[in-house]
PDB file of C-alpha atoms in Angstrom:
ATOM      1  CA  UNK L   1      13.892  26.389   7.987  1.00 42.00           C
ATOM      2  CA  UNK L   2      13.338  22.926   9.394  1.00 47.00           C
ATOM      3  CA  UNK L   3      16.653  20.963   8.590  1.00 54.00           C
ATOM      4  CA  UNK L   4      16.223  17.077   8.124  1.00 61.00           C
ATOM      5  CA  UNK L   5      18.090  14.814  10.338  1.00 66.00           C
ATOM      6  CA  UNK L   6      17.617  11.551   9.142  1.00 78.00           C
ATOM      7  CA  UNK L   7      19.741  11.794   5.679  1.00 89.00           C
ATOM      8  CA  UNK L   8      21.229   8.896   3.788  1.00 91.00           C
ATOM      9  CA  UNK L   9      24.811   8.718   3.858  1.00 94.00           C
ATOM     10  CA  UNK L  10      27.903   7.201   2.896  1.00 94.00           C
ATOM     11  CA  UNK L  11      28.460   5.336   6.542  1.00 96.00           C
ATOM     12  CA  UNK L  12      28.641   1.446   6.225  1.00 97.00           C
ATOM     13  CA  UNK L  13      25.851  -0.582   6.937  1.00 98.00           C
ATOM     14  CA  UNK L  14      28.095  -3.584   7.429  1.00 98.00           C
ATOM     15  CA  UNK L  15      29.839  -2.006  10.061  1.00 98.00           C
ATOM     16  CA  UNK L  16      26.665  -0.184  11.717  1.00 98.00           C
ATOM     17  CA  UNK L  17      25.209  -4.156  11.869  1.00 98.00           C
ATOM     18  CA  UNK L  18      28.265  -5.556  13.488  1.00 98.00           C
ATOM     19  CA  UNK L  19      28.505  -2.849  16.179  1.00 97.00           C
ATOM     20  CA  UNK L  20      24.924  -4.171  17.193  1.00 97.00           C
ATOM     21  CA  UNK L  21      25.117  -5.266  20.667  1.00 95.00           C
ATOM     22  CA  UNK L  22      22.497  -8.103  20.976  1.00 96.00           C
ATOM     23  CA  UNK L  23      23.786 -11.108  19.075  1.00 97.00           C
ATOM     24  CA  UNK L  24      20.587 -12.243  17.910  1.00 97.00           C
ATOM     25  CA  UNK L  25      18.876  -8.651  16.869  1.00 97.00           C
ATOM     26  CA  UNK L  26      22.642  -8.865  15.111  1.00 98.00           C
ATOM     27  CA  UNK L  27      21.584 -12.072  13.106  1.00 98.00           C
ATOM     28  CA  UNK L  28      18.256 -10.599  12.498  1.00 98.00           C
ATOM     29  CA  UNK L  29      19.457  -7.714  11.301  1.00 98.00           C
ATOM     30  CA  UNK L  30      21.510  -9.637   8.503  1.00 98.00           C
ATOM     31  CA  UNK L  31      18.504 -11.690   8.345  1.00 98.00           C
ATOM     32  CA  UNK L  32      15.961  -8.420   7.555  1.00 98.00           C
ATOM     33  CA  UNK L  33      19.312  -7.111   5.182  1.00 98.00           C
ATOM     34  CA  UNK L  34      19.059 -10.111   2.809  1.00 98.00           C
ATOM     35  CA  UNK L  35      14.866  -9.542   2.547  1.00 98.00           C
ATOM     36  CA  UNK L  36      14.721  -6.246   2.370  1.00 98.00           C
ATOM     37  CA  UNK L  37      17.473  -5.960  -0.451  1.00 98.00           C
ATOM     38  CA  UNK L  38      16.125  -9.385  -2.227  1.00 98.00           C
ATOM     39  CA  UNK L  39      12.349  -8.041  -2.376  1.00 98.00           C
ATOM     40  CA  UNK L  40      13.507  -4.349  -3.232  1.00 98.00           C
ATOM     41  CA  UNK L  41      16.098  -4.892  -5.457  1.00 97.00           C
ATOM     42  CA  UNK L  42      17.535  -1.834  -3.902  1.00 98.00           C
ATOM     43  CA  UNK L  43      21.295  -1.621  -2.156  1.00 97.00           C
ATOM     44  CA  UNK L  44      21.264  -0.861   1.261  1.00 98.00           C
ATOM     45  CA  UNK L  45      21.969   2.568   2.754  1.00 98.00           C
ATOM     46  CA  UNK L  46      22.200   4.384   6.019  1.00 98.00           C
ATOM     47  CA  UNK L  47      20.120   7.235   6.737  1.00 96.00           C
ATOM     48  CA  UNK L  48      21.471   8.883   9.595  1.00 94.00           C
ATOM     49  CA  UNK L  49      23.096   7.353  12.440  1.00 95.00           C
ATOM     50  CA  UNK L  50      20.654   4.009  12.619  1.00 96.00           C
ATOM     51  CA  UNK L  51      17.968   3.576  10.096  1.00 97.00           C
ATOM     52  CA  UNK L  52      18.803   0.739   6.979  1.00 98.00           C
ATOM     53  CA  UNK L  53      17.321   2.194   4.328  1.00 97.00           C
ATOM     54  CA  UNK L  54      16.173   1.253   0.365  1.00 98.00           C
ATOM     55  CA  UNK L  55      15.562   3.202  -2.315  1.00 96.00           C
ATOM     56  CA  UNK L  56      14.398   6.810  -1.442  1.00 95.00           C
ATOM     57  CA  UNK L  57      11.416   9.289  -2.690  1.00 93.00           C
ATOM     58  CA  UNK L  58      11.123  12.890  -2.439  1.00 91.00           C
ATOM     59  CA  UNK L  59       8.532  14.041  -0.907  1.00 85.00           C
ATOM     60  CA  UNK L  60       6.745  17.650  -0.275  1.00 82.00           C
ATOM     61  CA  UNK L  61       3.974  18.447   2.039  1.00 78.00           C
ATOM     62  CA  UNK L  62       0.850  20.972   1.430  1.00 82.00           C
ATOM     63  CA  UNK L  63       3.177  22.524   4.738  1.00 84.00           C
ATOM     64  CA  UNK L  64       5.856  23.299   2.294  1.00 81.00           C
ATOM     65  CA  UNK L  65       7.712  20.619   4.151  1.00 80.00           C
ATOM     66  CA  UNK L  66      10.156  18.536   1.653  1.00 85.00           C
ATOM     67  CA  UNK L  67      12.687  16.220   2.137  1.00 88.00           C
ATOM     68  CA  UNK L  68      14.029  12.569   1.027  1.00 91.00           C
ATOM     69  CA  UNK L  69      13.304   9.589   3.076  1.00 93.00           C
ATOM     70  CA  UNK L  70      14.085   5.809   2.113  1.00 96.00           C
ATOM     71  CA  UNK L  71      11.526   4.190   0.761  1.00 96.00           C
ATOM     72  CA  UNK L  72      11.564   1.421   3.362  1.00 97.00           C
ATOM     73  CA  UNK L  73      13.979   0.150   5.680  1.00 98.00           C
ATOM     74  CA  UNK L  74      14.821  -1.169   9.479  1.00 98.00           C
ATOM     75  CA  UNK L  75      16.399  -0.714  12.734  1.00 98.00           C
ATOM     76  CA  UNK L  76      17.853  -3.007  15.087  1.00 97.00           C
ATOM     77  CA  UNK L  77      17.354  -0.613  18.223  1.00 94.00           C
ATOM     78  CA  UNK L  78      17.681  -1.975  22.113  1.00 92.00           C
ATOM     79  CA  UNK L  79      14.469  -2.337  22.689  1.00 93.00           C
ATOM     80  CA  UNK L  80      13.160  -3.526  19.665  1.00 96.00           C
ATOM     81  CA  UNK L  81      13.479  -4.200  16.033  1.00 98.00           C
ATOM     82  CA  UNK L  82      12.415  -0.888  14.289  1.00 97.00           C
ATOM     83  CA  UNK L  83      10.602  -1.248  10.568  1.00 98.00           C
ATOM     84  CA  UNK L  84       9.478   1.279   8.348  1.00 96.00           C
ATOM     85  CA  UNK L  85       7.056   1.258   5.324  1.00 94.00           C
ATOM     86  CA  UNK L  86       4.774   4.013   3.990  1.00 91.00           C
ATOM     87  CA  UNK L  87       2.597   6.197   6.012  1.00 84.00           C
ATOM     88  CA  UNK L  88      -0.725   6.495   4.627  1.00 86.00           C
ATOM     89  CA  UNK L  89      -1.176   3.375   2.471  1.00 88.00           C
ATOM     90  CA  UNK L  90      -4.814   1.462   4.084  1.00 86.00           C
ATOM     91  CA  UNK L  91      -3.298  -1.916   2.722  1.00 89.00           C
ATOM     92  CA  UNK L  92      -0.769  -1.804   5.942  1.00 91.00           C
ATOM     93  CA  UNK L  93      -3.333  -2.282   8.236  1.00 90.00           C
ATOM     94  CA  UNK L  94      -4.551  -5.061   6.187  1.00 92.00           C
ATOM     95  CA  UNK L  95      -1.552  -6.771   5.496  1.00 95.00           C
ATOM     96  CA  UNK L  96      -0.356  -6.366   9.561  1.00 96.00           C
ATOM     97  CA  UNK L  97      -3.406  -8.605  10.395  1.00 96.00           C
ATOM     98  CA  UNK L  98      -1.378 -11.037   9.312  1.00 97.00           C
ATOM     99  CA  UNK L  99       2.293 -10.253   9.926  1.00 97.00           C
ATOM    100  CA  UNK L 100       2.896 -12.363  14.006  1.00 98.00           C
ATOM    101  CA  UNK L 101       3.422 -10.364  16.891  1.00 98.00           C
ATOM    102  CA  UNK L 102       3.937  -7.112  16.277  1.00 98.00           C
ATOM    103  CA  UNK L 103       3.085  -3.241  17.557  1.00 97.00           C
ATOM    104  CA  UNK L 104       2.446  -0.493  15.102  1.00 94.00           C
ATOM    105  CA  UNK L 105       2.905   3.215  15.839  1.00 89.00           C
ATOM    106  CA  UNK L 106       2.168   5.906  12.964  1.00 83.00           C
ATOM    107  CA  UNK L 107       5.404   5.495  10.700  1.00 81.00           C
ATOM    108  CA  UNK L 108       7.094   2.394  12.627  1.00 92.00           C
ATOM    109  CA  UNK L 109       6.072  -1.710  12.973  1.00 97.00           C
ATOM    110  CA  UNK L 110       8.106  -3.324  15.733  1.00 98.00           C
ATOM    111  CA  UNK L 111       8.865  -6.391  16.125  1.00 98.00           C
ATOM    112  CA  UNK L 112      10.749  -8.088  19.017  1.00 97.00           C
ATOM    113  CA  UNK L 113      12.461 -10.906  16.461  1.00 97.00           C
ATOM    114  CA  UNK L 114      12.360 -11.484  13.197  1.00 98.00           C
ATOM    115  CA  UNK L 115      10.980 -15.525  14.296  1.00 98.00           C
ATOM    116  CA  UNK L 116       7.726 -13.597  15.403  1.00 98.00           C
ATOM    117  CA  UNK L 117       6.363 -12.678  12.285  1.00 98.00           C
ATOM    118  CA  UNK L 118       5.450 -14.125   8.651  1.00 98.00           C
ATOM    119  CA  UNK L 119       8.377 -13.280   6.166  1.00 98.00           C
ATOM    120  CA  UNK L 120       5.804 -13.977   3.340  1.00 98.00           C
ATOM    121  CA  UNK L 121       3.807 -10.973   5.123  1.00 98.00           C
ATOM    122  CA  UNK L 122       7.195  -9.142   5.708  1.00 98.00           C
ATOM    123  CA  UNK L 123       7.999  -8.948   2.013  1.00 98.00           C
ATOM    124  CA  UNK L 124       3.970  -7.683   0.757  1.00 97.00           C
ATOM    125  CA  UNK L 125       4.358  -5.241   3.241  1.00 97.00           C
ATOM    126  CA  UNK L 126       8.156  -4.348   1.633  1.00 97.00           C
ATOM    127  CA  UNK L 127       6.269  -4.215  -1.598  1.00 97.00           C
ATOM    128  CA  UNK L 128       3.511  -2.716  -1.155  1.00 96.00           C
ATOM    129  CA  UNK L 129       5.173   0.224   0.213  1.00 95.00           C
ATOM    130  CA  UNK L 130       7.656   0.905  -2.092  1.00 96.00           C
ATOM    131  CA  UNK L 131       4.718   0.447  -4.860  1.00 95.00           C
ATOM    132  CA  UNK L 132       2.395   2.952  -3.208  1.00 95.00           C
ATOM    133  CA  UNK L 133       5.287   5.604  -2.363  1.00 94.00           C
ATOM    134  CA  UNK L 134       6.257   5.592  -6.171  1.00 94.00           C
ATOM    135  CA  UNK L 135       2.380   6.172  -6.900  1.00 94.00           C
ATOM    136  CA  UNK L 136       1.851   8.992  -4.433  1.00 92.00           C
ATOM    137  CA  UNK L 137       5.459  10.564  -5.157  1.00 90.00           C
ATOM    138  CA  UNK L 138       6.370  10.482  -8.668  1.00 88.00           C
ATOM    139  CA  UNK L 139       9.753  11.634  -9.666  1.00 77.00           C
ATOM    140  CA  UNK L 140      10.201  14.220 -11.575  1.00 52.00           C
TER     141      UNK L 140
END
């Protein structure tokens, strides 16, 4: 059976921010902390060894696949600044039309710095996922 890596856990996200090497993806990451927690109204977590995540769902695949994932969150990585809303929701794509400079893969957004994109756009997109995640995965 397929065992989930990315799990929340007890480490600190306070201490996984400060370890950030890059003093300005360090500010940005506070910066990204305050939004995400303000427009969520969800604490802060860590879900494995780098992902800040808020809130969580449970989810379970046609597959048979299950598992818990945050709802949203971020990663200040090297290269760039990793965000994560819902796969599958066609408002994204919308909304991203909007958001600055930006590249999107299938579950991620990056962004270089959080000065490159529209924070109004930042927190619909926070929204909006959390909104459509509790629609498509109900708890029980």
């Amino acid at each position: 059976m397929y065992e989930l890596k990315t799990k929340e856990n007890d480490s600190s996200v306070i201490e996984f921010i400060e370890n950030v090497e890059n003093p300005k993806k360090r500010e940005d990451a506070y910066r990204l902390l305050d939004i995400f927690t303000e427009t969520t109204g969800y604490e802060a977590k860590m879900w494995g060894p780098s992902i800040i995540g808020f809130g969580s769902y449970h989810y379970k695949y046609e597959s048979g696949h299950e598992g818990d994932a945050p709802l949203v969150g971020f990663s200040p990585r090297k290269a760039k600044i990793s965000l994560y809303f819902a796969v599958g929701d066609t408002n994204r794509e919308e909304l991203l039309k909007n958001f600055g400079k930006h590249t999107a893969g299938k579950a991620c957004v990056y962004i270089n710095k959080v000065a490159d994109i529209d924070l109004a756009v930042l927190k619909m997109l926070i929204h909006q996922s959390v909104i459509f995640l509790k629609e498509t995965y109900p708890s029980n």
